[in-house]
Tab-separated table of C-alpha atoms and ligand atoms in Angstrom:
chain	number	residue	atom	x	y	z
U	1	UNK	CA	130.934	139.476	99.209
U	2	UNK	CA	131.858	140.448	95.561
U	3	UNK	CA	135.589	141.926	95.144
U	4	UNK	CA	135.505	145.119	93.111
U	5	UNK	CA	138.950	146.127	93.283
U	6	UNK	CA	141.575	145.728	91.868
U	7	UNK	CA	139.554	143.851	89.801
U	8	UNK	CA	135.425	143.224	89.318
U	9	UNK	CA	134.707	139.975	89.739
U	10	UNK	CA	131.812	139.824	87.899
U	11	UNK	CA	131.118	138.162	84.267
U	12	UNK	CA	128.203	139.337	82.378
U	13	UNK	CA	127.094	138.285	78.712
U	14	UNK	CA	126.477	140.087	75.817
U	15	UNK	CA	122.852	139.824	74.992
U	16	UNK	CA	123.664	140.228	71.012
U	17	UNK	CA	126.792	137.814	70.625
U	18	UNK	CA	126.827	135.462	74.048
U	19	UNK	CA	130.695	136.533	74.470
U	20	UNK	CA	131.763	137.145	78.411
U	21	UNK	CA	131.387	141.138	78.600
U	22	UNK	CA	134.663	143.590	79.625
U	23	UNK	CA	134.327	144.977	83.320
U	24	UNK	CA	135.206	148.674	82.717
U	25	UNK	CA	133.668	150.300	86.442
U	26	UNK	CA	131.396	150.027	89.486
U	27	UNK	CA	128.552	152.728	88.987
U	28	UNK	CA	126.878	153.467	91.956
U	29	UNK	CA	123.958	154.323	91.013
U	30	UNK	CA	122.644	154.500	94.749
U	31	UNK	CA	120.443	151.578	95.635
U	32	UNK	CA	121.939	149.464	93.037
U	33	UNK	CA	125.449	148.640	92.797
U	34	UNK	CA	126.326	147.938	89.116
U	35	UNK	CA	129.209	147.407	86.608
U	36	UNK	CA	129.724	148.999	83.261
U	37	UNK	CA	130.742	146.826	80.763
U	38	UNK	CA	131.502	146.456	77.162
U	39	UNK	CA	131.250	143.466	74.392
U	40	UNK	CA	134.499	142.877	72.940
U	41	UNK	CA	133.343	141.543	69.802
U	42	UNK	CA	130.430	143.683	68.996
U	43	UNK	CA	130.909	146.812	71.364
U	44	UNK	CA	127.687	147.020	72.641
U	45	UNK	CA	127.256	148.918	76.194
U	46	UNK	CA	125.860	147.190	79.570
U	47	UNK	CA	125.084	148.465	83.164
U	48	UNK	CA	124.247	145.250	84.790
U	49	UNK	CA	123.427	144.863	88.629
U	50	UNK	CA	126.214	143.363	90.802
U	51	UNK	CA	123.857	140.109	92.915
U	52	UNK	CA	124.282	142.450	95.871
U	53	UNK	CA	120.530	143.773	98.326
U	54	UNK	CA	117.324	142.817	96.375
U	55	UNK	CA	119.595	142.689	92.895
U	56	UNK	CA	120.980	139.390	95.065
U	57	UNK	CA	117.265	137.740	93.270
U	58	UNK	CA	116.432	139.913	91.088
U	59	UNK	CA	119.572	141.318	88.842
U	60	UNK	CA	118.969	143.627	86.129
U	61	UNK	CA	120.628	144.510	82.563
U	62	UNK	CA	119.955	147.409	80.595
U	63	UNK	CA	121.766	147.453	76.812
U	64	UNK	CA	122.637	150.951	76.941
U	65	UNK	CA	122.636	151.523	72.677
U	66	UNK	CA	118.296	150.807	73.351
U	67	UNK	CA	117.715	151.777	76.970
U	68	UNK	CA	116.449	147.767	77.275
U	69	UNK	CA	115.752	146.528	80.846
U	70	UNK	CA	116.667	142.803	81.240
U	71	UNK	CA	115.390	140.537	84.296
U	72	UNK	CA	113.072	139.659	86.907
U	73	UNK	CA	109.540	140.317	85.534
U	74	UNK	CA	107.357	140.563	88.928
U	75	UNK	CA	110.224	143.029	90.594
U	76	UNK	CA	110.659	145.256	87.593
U	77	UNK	CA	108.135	148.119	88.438
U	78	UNK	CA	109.390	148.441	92.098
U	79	UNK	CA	113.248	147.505	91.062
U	80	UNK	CA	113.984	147.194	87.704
U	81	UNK	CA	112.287	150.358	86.224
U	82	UNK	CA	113.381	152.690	88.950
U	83	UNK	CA	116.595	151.811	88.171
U	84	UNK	CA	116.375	151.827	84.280
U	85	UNK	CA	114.702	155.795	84.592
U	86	UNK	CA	117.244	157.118	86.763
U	87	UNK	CA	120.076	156.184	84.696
U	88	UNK	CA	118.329	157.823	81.764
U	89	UNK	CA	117.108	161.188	84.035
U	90	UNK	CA	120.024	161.330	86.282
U	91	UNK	CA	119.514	164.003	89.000
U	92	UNK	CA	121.066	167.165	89.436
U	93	UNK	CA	120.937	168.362	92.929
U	94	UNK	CA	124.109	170.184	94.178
U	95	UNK	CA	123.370	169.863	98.254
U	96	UNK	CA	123.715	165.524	97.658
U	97	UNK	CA	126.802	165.057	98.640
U	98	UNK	CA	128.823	162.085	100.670
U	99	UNK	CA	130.277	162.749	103.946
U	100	UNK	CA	132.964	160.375	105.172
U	101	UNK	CA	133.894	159.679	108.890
U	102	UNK	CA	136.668	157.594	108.638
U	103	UNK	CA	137.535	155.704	112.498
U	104	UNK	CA	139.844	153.352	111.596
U	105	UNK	CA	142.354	153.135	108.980
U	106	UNK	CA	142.279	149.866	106.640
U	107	UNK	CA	143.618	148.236	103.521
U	108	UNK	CA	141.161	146.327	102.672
U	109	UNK	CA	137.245	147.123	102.912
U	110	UNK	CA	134.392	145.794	102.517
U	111	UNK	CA	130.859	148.347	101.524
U	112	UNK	CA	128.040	147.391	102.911
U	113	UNK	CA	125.136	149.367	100.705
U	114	UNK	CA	122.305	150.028	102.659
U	115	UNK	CA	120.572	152.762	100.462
U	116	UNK	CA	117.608	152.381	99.582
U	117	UNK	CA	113.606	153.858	99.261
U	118	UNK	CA	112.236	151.576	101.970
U	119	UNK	CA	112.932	152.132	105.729
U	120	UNK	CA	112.241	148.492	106.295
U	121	UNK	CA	114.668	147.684	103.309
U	122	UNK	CA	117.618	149.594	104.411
U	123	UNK	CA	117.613	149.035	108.069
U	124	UNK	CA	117.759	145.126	107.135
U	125	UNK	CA	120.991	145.474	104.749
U	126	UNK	CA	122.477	147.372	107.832
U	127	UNK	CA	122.331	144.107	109.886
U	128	UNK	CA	124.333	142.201	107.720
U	129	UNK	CA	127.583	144.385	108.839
U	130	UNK	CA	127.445	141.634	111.719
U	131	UNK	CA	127.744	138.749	108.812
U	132	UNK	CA	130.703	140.654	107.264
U	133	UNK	CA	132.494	141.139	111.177
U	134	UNK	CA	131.917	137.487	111.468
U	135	UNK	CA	132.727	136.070	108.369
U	136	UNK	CA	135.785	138.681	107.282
U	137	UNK	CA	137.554	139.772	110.616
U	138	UNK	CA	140.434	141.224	109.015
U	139	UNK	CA	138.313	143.448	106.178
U	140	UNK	CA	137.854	146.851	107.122
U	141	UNK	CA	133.702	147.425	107.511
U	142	UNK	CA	132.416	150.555	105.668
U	143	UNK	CA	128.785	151.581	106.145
U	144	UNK	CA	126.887	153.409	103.655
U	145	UNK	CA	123.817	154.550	104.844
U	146	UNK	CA	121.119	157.256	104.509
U	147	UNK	CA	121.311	160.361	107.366
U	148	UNK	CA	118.128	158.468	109.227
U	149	UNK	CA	119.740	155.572	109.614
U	150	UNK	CA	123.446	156.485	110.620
U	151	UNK	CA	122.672	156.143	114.722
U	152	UNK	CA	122.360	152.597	114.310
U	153	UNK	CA	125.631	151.975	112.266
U	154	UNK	CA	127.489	149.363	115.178
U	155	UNK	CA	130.610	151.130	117.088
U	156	UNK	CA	132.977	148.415	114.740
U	157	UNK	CA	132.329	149.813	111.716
U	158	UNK	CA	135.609	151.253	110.304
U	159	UNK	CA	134.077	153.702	108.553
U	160	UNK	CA	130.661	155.267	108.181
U	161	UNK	CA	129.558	157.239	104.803
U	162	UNK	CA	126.675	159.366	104.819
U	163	UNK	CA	124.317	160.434	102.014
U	164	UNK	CA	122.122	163.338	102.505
U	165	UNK	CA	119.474	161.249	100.398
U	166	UNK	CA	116.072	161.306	102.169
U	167	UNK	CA	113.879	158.140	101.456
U	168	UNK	CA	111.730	159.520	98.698
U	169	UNK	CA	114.393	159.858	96.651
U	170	UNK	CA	116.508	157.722	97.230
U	171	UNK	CA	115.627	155.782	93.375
U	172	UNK	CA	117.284	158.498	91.426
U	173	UNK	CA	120.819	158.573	90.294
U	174	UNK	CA	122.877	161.351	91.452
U	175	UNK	CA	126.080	161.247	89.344
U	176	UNK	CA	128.082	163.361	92.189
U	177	UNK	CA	127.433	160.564	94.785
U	178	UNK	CA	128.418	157.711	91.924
U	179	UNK	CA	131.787	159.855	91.800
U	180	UNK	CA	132.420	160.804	95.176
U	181	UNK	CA	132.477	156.825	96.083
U	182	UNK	CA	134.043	155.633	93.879
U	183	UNK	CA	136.958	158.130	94.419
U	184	UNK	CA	137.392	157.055	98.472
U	185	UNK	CA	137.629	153.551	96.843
U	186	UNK	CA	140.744	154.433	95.345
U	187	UNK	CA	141.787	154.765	98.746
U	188	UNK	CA	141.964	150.779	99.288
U	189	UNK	CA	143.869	148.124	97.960
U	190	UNK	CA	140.990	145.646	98.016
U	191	UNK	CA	137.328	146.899	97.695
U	192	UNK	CA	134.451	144.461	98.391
U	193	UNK	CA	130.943	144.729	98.355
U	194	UNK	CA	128.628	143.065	100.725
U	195	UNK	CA	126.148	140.948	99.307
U	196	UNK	CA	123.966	142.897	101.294
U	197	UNK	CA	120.812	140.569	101.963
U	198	UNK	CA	117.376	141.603	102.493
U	199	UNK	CA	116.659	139.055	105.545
U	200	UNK	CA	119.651	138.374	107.329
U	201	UNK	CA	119.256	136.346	110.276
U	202	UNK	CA	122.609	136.420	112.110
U	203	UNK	CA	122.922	139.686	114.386
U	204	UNK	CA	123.236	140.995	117.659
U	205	UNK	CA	120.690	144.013	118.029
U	206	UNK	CA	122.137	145.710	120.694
U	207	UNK	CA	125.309	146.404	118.879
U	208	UNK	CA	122.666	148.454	116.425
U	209	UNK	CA	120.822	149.813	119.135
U	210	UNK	CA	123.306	150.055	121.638
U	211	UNK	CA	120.478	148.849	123.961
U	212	UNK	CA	119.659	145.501	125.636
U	213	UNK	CA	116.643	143.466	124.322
U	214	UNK	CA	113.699	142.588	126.981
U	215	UNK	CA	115.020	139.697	128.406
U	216	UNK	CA	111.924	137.467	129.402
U	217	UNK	CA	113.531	134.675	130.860
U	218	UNK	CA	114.661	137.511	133.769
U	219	UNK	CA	112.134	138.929	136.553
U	220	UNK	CA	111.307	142.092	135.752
U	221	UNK	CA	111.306	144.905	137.947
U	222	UNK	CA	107.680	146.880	138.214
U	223	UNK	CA	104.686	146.487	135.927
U	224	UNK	CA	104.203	144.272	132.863
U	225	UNK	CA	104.651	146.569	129.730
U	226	UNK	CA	102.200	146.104	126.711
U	227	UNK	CA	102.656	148.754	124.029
U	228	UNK	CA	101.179	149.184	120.595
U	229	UNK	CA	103.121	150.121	117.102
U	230	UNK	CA	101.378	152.905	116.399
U	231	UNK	CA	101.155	154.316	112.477
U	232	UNK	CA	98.689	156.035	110.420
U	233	UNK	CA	99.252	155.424	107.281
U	234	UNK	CA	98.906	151.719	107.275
U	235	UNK	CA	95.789	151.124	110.410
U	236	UNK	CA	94.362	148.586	112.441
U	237	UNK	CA	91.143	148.045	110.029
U	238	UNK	CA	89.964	145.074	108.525
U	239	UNK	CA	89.318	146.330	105.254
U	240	UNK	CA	92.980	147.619	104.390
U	241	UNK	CA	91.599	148.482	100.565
U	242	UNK	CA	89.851	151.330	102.237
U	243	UNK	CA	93.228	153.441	103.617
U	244	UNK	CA	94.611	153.037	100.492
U	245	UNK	CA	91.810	153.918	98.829
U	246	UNK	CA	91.799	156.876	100.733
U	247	UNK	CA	95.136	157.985	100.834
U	248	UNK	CA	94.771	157.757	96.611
U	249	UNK	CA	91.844	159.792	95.723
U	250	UNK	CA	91.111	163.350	97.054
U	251	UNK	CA	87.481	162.570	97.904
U	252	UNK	CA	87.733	159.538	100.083
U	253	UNK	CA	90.458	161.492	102.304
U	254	UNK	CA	87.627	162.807	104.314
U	255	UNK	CA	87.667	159.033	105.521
U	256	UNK	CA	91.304	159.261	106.668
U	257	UNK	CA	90.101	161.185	110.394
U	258	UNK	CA	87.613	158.336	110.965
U	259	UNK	CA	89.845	155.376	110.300
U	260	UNK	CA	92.181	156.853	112.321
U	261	UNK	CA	90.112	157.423	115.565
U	262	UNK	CA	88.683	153.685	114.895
U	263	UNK	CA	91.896	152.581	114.972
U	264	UNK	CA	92.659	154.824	118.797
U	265	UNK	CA	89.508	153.477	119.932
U	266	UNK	CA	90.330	149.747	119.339
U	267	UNK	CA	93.849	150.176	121.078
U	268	UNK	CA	91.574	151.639	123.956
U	269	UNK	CA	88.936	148.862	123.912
U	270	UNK	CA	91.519	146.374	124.094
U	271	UNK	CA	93.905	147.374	126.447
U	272	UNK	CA	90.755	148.077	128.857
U	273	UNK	CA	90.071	144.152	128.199
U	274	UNK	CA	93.791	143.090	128.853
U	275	UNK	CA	93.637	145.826	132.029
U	276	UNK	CA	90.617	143.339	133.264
U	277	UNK	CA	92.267	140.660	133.465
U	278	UNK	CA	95.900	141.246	133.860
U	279	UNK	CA	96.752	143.015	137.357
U	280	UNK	CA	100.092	144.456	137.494
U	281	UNK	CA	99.952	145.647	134.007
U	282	UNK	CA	101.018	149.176	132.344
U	283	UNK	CA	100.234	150.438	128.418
U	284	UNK	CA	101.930	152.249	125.878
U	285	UNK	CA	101.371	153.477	122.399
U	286	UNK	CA	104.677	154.353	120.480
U	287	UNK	CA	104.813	155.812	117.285
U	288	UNK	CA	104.394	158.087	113.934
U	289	UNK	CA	101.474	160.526	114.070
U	290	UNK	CA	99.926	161.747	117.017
U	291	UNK	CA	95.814	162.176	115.806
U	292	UNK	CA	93.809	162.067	118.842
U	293	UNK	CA	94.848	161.875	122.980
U	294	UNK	CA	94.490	158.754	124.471
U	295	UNK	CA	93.234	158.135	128.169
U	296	UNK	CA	95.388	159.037	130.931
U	297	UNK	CA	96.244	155.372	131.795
U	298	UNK	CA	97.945	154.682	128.864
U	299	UNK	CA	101.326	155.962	128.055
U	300	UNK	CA	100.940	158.288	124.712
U	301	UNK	CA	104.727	158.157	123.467
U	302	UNK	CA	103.917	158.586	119.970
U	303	UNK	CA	105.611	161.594	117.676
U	304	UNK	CA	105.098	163.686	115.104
U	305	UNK	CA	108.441	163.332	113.675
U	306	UNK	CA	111.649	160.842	114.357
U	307	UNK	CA	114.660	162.426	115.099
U	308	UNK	CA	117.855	161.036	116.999
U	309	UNK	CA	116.272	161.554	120.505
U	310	UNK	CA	112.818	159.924	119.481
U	311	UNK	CA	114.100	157.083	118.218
U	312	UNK	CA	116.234	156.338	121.035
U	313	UNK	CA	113.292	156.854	123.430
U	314	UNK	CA	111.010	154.539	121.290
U	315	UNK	CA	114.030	152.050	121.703
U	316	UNK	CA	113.778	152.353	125.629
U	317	UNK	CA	109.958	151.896	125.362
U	318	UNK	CA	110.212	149.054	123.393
U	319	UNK	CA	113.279	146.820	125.353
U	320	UNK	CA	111.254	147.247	128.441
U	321	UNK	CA	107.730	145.850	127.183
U	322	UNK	CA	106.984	142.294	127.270
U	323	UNK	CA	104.457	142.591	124.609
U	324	UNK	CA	104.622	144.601	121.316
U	325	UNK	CA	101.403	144.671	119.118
U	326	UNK	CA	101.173	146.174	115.702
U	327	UNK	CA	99.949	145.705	111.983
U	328	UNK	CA	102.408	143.711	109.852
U	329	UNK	CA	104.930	146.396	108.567
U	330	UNK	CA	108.509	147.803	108.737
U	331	UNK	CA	107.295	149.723	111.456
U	332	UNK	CA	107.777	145.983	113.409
U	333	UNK	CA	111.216	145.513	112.793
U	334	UNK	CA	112.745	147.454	115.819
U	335	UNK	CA	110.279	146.958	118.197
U	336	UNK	CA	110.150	143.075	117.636
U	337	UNK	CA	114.087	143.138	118.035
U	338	UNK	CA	113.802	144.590	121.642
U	339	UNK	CA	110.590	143.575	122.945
U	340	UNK	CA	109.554	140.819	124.364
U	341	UNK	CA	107.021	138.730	122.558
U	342	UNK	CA	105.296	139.908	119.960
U	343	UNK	CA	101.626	139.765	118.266
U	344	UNK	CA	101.405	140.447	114.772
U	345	UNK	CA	98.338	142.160	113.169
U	346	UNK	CA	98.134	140.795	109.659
U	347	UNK	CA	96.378	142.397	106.719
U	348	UNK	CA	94.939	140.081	104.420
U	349	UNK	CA	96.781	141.462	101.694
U	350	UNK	CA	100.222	140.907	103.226
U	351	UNK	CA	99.763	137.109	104.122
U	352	UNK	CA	102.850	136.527	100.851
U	353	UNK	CA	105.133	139.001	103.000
U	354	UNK	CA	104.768	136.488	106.212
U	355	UNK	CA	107.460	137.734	109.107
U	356	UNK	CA	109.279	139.936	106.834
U	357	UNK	CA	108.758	142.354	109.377
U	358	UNK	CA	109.663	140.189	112.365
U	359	UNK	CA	113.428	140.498	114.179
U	360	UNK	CA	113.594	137.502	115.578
U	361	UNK	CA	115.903	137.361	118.368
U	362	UNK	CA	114.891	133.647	119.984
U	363	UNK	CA	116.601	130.624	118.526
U	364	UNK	CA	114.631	128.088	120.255
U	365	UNK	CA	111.729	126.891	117.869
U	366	UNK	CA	109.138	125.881	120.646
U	367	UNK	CA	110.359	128.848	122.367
U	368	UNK	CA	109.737	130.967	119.441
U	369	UNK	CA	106.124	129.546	118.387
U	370	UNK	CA	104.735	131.112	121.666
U	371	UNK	CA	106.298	134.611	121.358
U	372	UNK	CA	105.925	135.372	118.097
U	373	UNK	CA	101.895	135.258	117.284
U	374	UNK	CA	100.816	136.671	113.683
U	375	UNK	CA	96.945	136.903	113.461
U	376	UNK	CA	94.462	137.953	110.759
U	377	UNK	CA	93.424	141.759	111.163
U	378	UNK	CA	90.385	141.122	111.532
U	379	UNK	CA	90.596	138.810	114.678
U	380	UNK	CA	87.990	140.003	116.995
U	381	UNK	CA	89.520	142.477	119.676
U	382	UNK	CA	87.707	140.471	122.939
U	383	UNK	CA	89.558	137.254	121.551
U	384	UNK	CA	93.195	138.868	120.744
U	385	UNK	CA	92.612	140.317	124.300
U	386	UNK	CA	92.407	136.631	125.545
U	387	UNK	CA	95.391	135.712	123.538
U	388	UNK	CA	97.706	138.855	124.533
U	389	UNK	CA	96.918	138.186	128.409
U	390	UNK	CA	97.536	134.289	128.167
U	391	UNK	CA	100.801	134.978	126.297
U	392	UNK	CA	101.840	137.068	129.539
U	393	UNK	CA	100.515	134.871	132.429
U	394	UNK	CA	101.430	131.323	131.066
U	395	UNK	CA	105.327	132.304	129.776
U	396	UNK	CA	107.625	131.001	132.644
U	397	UNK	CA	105.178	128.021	132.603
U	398	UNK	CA	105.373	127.148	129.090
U	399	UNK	CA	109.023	127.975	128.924
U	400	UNK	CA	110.148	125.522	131.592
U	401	UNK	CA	108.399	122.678	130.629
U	402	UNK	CA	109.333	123.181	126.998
U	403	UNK	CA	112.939	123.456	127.647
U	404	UNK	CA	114.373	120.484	128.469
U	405	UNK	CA	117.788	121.615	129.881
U	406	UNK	CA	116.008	123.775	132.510
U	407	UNK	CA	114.070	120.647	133.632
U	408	UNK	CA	116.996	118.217	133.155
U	409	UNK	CA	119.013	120.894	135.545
U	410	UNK	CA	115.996	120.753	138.047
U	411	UNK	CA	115.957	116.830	138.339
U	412	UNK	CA	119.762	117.183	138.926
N	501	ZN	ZN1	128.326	141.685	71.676
């Protein structure tokens, strides 16, 4: 974590003179945590990015006298740009405001910034509050998190800010917010800011959730649960050029229906083959959209919108199936956190963004290797039926003779 107050510990150069730059404030520009600072010796102006979420890699520096954006080169139009437009079109919108719930009173704090654009992106800076516990038991843990995401902020946060900022725009610069912050922080002797990380690995789900993973080293009660992530902007289609495609230009969107029900009818076909050869088995389909009905032996749980009460049910669904399927996406992260094993749909375009998606809850490497399967898209649906039903039926096999302490215990 990076201590803000009472002083910024933070030491950027002056691009013009190579002297060490003067902190003068934390701007929070929203996604970005940054620092205003000034060159003593030629008084140039800097907003630089405090190494805190994606900034962490990628760090950016705009000269303020020029509007220059310094950094990363790959990362700039998704990170660097954003940032360097909203500082120069900051947005006026009088209903953004911050709303603060404080539940415990503390000296010292430390902010854990999960705003950002990105579900995916903002739900994974929210699991590092379990680092920050961990690491820092005596700091003071203060959330700050979009409205969509506040149900998962963990009961031991000390206190939970809110910001009204929907996803789509959460890359502008609201000026109100920037104030409003940094005015609680005045509340605290010691300010910190988490470092925020985009793929933290240490965390207990349930204390996000508030509900137990699938646990498939226990019998389970009642059918074996398969259920498929279900979205519709980003399909189970080989060719994942054409959805884009689609979604871009006006007169390919006829195509959008089509892809759609392909995509319903290849859930059907290949539940029907995991229904042949899997007995005691039961199917669900959880989700955004809800194009097309699905047959009455499969469990149509999908929405048209998330609210509080979907989200929680989709949580239920997905802690009591043994198997979630999906296409690669941030619409994985949950569901792999609570289900059992897991089988990956991969595009071929998002081989470079390998088990970003993936929670991974099992520590055990061998262990692992069998429950989390990522396969090509375009794997034929007869042969990921195959796959999906051997996952199920050889488990407790594979798992006792690949962990040795269970076999040790046997042979006494
Ligand atoms: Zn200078």
């Amino acid at each position: 974590m990076i201590k803000i107050k009472p002083v910024i510990e933070h030491e950027g150069i002056c691009r013009h003179c190579g002297v060490v730059l003067a902190n003068e404030r934390v701007l929070w520009q929203g996604i970005h945590v940054c620092v205003e600072a000034c060159c003593p010796a030629c008084g140039g102006e800097y907003v630089e990015d405090l190494k805190v979420g994606h900034a962490t890699t990628y760090p950016y520096l705009i000269d303020r006298a020029s509007y220059t954006l310094s950094g990363h080169e790959e990362s700039k139009g998704w990170l660097g740009n954003p940032l360097l437009h909203s500082l120069q079109h900051p947005a006026a919108d009088e209903q953004v405001r911050l709303e603060v719930e404080i539940k415990e009173a503390c000296r010292d704090v430390v902010i854990i910034n999960c705003i950002d654009f990105l579900y995916g992106h903002s739900l994974l800076k929210l699991l590092n509050a379990e680092r920050e516990r961990i690491e820092n038991p005596d700091i003071g843990i203060i959330v700050l998190v979009q409205s969509f995401m506040k149900w998962m902020v963990p009961d031991y946060a000390a206190e939970v800010w809110t910001v009204n900022v929907p996803l789509s725009k959460a890359q502008q610069f609201y000026p109100q917010l920037d104030e409003q912050i940094s005015a609680q922080c005045e509340r605290f002797e010691q300010v910190f800011v988490s470092r925020a990380y985009s793929h933290p690995s240490r965390f207990n789900i349930e204390h996000f959730t508030k509900m137990r993973p699938f646990q498939m080293e226990e019998p389970q009660p009642g059918p074996t649960r398969i259920t498929f992530i279900w979205r519709e902007d980003r399909v189970w289609l080989d060719n994942p050029y054409v959805i884009k495609a689609a979604k871009r230009y006006k007169l390919l969107r006829m195509l959008l229906k089509p892809i759609i029900w392909s995509q319903r009818n290849k859930i059907v076909k290949l539940f029907s083959k995991i229904r042949k050869q899997e007995k005691d088995v039961k199917f669900s389909v959880v989700g955004l959209g809800r194009s097309f009905a699905f047959p009455d032996w499969i469990d149509d749980c999908r929405v048209s919108k998330f609210n509080l009460e979907a989200e929680l049910k989709a949580c239920e669904i997905y802690a009591s199936s043994a198997v979630i399927v999906g296409v690669h996406g941030s619409n994985m992260l949950l569901p792999s956190a609570l289900g059992g094993m897991v089988v990956n749909l991969m595009p071929a375009d998002k081989w470079g963004n390998f088990a970003q998606d993936i929670l991974f809850t099992e520590e055990n490497n061998r262990i692992s290797a069998y429950m989390y399967r990522f396969l090509p898209l375009e794997t034929k649906i007869k042969v990921l039926g195959k796959i999906i039903s051997s996952q199920i039926s050889g488990f407790t096999h594979y798992h006792d003779q690949m962990k040795e302490d269970i076999m040790m215990s046997r042979n006494g």
